[in-house]
Amino acid sequence: MKNTNPKLVCGYTIIETMVSISVFLIAILIGMSALLNANSTQRKANDMRAILDNLSFIMEDISRNLRMGNGYSCDNNNCKKFSFTGSDGNGWSYEINLDKKVIRDVIKNSISDPVILNSEEIKIDSVNSGFTIINNTTGKQSFVIIKLSGEIKSKDVTTPFSLQTSVSRRALE
């Protein structure tokens, strides 16, 4: 015998509805986890970019002031503290200390004003970092090599780095 009641022929069963809702929830959970993962990755990338910008600032600050300075002095060939007279006539020095920091010190009117240039996430390796002066004699174009190496620690991720640049004076001494 045929079932002629239209109410019994059409529609979804409760099992079909529960299965479709379950599949929909699984798709939403996968999409949300992908979105949260992308957001976390973006935050890590932004943090790393800010730290690398800080390293670039350090190298640019040292290079700019060295180009305009004169009277370079250093203890040895690969020194950790580099001193010179700036274009403003004040005494300048950059030091890579044992606390893994880069310190800029400007001496104005016999008053020292040290400033730490690197952020807490940047640890400078004081053994492999330093300054090297080439042609530091009167009448010759002075040339300084700056090398910074160490590691960046951000969000439980440690990334090693090694930067090197060379700077020459703009004018002869």
mmCIF file of C-alpha atoms in Angstrom:
data_model
loop_
_atom_site.group_PDB
_atom_site.id
_atom_site.type_symbol
_atom_site.label_atom_id
_atom_site.label_comp_id
_atom_site.label_asym_id
_atom_site.label_seq_id
_atom_site.Cartn_x
_atom_site.Cartn_y
_atom_site.Cartn_z
ATOM 1 C CA MET A 1 0.000 0.000 0.000
ATOM 2 C CA LYS A 2 1.198 3.454 -0.849
ATOM 3 C CA ASN A 3 1.571 6.189 1.721
ATOM 4 C CA THR A 4 -0.497 9.069 0.402
ATOM 5 C CA ASN A 5 0.029 11.380 3.384
ATOM 6 C CA PRO A 6 2.268 14.281 2.124
ATOM 7 C CA LYS A 7 3.427 15.152 5.662
ATOM 8 C CA LEU A 8 5.210 11.819 5.990
ATOM 9 C CA VAL A 9 6.990 11.992 2.633
ATOM 10 C CA CYS A 10 8.643 15.467 2.804
ATOM 11 C CA GLY A 11 11.273 17.022 5.171
ATOM 12 C CA TYR A 12 14.387 16.066 7.095
ATOM 13 C CA THR A 13 14.700 13.692 9.938
ATOM 14 C CA ILE A 14 16.199 14.726 13.260
ATOM 15 C CA ILE A 15 19.275 12.594 12.499
ATOM 16 C CA GLU A 16 19.869 14.379 9.182
ATOM 17 C CA THR A 17 19.559 17.749 10.920
ATOM 18 C CA MET A 18 22.018 16.765 13.655
ATOM 19 C CA VAL A 19 24.551 15.486 11.093
ATOM 20 C CA SER A 20 24.323 18.669 9.010
ATOM 21 C CA ILE A 21 24.743 20.865 12.110
ATOM 22 C CA SER A 22 27.758 18.787 13.199
ATOM 23 C CA VAL A 23 29.408 19.123 9.772
ATOM 24 C CA PHE A 24 28.735 22.882 9.842
ATOM 25 C CA LEU A 25 30.273 23.223 13.338
ATOM 26 C CA ILE A 26 33.400 21.292 12.292
ATOM 27 C CA ALA A 27 33.819 23.592 9.264
ATOM 28 C CA ILE A 28 33.425 26.671 11.500
ATOM 29 C CA LEU A 29 35.981 25.330 14.025
ATOM 30 C CA ILE A 30 38.542 24.666 11.276
ATOM 31 C CA GLY A 31 37.991 28.160 9.872
ATOM 32 C CA MET A 32 38.329 29.796 13.305
ATOM 33 C CA SER A 33 41.527 27.912 14.139
ATOM 34 C CA ALA A 34 43.026 28.978 10.799
ATOM 35 C CA LEU A 35 42.029 32.583 11.495
ATOM 36 C CA LEU A 36 43.508 32.523 15.012
ATOM 37 C CA ASN A 37 46.724 30.946 13.693
ATOM 38 C CA ALA A 38 47.052 33.622 11.010
ATOM 39 C CA ASN A 39 46.476 36.339 13.619
ATOM 40 C CA SER A 40 49.174 34.864 15.898
ATOM 41 C CA THR A 41 51.615 34.625 12.989
ATOM 42 C CA GLN A 42 50.932 38.259 12.063
ATOM 43 C CA ARG A 43 51.609 39.427 15.646
ATOM 44 C CA LYS A 44 54.906 37.515 15.723
ATOM 45 C CA ALA A 45 55.913 39.005 12.375
ATOM 46 C CA ASN A 46 55.085 42.535 13.608
ATOM 47 C CA ASP A 47 57.116 41.996 16.795
ATOM 48 C CA MET A 48 60.105 40.732 14.795
ATOM 49 C CA ARG A 49 59.829 43.668 12.371
ATOM 50 C CA ALA A 50 59.903 46.148 15.286
ATOM 51 C CA ILE A 51 62.999 44.464 16.707
ATOM 52 C CA LEU A 52 64.748 44.469 13.325
ATOM 53 C CA ASP A 53 63.853 48.139 12.928
ATOM 54 C CA ASN A 54 65.590 48.759 16.262
ATOM 55 C CA LEU A 55 68.726 47.002 14.962
ATOM 56 C CA SER A 56 68.609 49.060 11.763
ATOM 57 C CA PHE A 57 68.276 52.226 13.853
ATOM 58 C CA ILE A 58 71.384 51.316 15.865
ATOM 59 C CA MET A 59 73.482 50.755 12.728
ATOM 60 C CA GLU A 60 72.175 53.931 11.073
ATOM 61 C CA ASP A 61 72.753 56.043 14.204
ATOM 62 C CA ILE A 62 76.346 54.881 14.527
ATOM 63 C CA SER A 63 77.030 55.282 10.796
ATOM 64 C CA ARG A 64 75.525 58.768 10.531
ATOM 65 C CA ASN A 65 77.455 60.124 13.507
ATOM 66 C CA LEU A 66 80.741 58.511 12.420
ATOM 67 C CA ARG A 67 80.500 59.966 8.903
ATOM 68 C CA MET A 68 80.343 63.489 10.307
ATOM 69 C CA GLY A 69 82.867 62.997 13.143
ATOM 70 C CA ASN A 70 86.658 63.048 13.316
ATOM 71 C CA GLY A 71 89.495 62.025 15.629
ATOM 72 C CA TYR A 72 88.534 58.352 15.812
ATOM 73 C CA SER A 73 90.106 56.398 18.642
ATOM 74 C CA CYS A 74 89.892 52.805 19.697
ATOM 75 C CA ASP A 75 91.798 50.640 22.167
ATOM 76 C CA ASN A 76 92.803 47.887 19.749
ATOM 77 C CA ASN A 77 92.022 46.550 16.288
ATOM 78 C CA ASN A 78 88.665 45.010 17.256
ATOM 79 C CA CYS A 79 87.599 47.276 20.066
ATOM 80 C CA LYS A 80 84.387 47.368 22.069
ATOM 81 C CA LYS A 81 84.425 51.126 22.810
ATOM 82 C CA PHE A 82 84.849 53.593 19.987
ATOM 83 C CA SER A 83 85.335 57.330 20.631
ATOM 84 C CA PHE A 84 85.444 60.353 18.342
ATOM 85 C CA THR A 85 84.668 64.056 18.157
ATOM 86 C CA GLY A 86 81.286 64.713 16.593
ATOM 87 C CA SER A 87 80.429 67.413 14.082
ATOM 88 C CA ASP A 88 78.924 69.371 16.992
ATOM 89 C CA GLY A 89 82.323 69.466 18.769
ATOM 90 C CA ASN A 90 81.189 67.162 21.581
ATOM 91 C CA GLY A 91 82.827 63.900 22.518
ATOM 92 C CA TRP A 92 80.940 60.821 21.306
ATOM 93 C CA SER A 93 81.430 57.164 22.099
ATOM 94 C CA TYR A 94 79.734 53.893 21.297
ATOM 95 C CA GLU A 95 80.317 50.889 23.506
ATOM 96 C CA ILE A 96 79.341 47.237 23.315
ATOM 97 C CA ASN A 97 79.365 46.228 26.963
ATOM 98 C CA LEU A 98 79.323 42.861 28.719
ATOM 99 C CA ASP A 99 75.618 43.287 29.578
ATOM 100 C CA LYS A 100 74.875 42.723 25.856
ATOM 101 C CA LYS A 101 73.930 46.358 25.274
ATOM 102 C CA VAL A 102 75.014 49.049 22.815
ATOM 103 C CA ILE A 103 75.510 52.349 24.638
ATOM 104 C CA ARG A 104 75.873 55.770 23.035
ATOM 105 C CA ASP A 105 77.479 58.429 25.209
ATOM 106 C CA VAL A 106 77.624 62.111 24.285
ATOM 107 C CA ILE A 107 79.790 64.321 26.497
ATOM 108 C CA LYS A 108 78.600 67.939 26.498
ATOM 109 C CA ASN A 109 80.355 70.447 28.741
ATOM 110 C CA SER A 110 82.034 67.600 30.688
ATOM 111 C CA ILE A 111 78.641 66.002 31.399
ATOM 112 C CA SER A 112 78.145 62.422 30.255
ATOM 113 C CA ASP A 113 74.750 61.374 28.878
ATOM 114 C CA PRO A 114 74.749 57.586 28.184
ATOM 115 C CA VAL A 115 71.792 56.036 26.343
ATOM 116 C CA ILE A 116 71.131 52.316 25.761
ATOM 117 C CA LEU A 117 70.244 51.887 22.092
ATOM 118 C CA ASN A 118 69.020 48.296 21.849
ATOM 119 C CA SER A 119 65.767 46.932 23.190
ATOM 120 C CA GLU A 120 65.515 44.161 25.794
ATOM 121 C CA GLU A 121 64.811 41.514 23.141
ATOM 122 C CA ILE A 122 68.189 42.110 21.462
ATOM 123 C CA LYS A 123 71.220 40.504 23.095
ATOM 124 C CA ILE A 124 74.492 41.662 21.541
ATOM 125 C CA ASP A 125 77.341 39.141 21.533
ATOM 126 C CA SER A 126 80.193 41.210 22.963
ATOM 127 C CA VAL A 127 82.818 38.690 21.790
ATOM 128 C CA ASN A 128 81.931 38.747 18.076
ATOM 129 C CA SER A 129 80.813 42.394 17.880
ATOM 130 C CA GLY A 130 83.031 45.457 17.705
ATOM 131 C CA PHE A 131 84.596 48.295 15.730
ATOM 132 C CA THR A 132 87.646 48.213 13.456
ATOM 133 C CA ILE A 133 89.444 51.364 12.253
ATOM 134 C CA ILE A 134 91.414 51.371 9.010
ATOM 135 C CA ASN A 135 93.690 54.282 7.939
ATOM 136 C CA ASN A 136 93.384 56.208 11.177
ATOM 137 C CA THR A 137 96.229 58.585 10.344
ATOM 138 C CA THR A 138 96.215 62.289 9.576
ATOM 139 C CA GLY A 139 95.690 63.058 5.902
ATOM 140 C CA LYS A 140 94.157 59.663 5.092
ATOM 141 C CA GLN A 141 90.512 58.790 4.672
ATOM 142 C CA SER A 142 89.476 56.938 7.840
ATOM 143 C CA PHE A 143 87.382 53.833 7.425
ATOM 144 C CA VAL A 144 85.445 52.109 10.220
ATOM 145 C CA ILE A 145 83.916 48.637 10.139
ATOM 146 C CA ILE A 146 81.008 48.071 12.542
ATOM 147 C CA LYS A 147 79.998 44.504 13.335
ATOM 148 C CA LEU A 148 77.025 43.562 15.509
ATOM 149 C CA SER A 149 76.062 39.958 16.136
ATOM 150 C CA GLY A 150 73.922 38.270 18.729
ATOM 151 C CA GLU A 151 70.418 36.949 19.090
ATOM 152 C CA ILE A 152 66.858 38.191 19.171
ATOM 153 C CA LYS A 153 64.460 36.576 21.627
ATOM 154 C CA SER A 154 60.804 37.238 20.960
ATOM 155 C CA LYS A 155 57.829 35.142 22.101
ATOM 156 C CA ASP A 156 60.000 32.138 23.050
ATOM 157 C CA VAL A 157 61.690 32.166 19.623
ATOM 158 C CA THR A 158 65.428 32.851 19.461
ATOM 159 C CA THR A 159 66.806 34.137 16.155
ATOM 160 C CA PRO A 160 70.546 34.734 15.614
ATOM 161 C CA PHE A 161 71.712 37.759 13.613
ATOM 162 C CA SER A 162 74.947 39.169 12.265
ATOM 163 C CA LEU A 163 75.139 42.672 10.783
ATOM 164 C CA GLN A 164 78.167 44.438 9.404
ATOM 165 C CA THR A 165 78.604 47.799 7.749
ATOM 166 C CA SER A 166 81.495 50.051 6.882
ATOM 167 C CA VAL A 167 81.641 53.818 7.163
ATOM 168 C CA SER A 168 84.104 56.349 5.842
ATOM 169 C CA ARG A 169 84.460 59.972 6.849
ATOM 170 C CA ARG A 170 82.999 62.547 4.517
ATOM 171 C CA ALA A 171 86.022 64.815 4.700
ATOM 172 C CA LEU A 172 89.740 64.330 5.238
ATOM 173 C CA GLU A 173 91.089 65.164 8.682
#
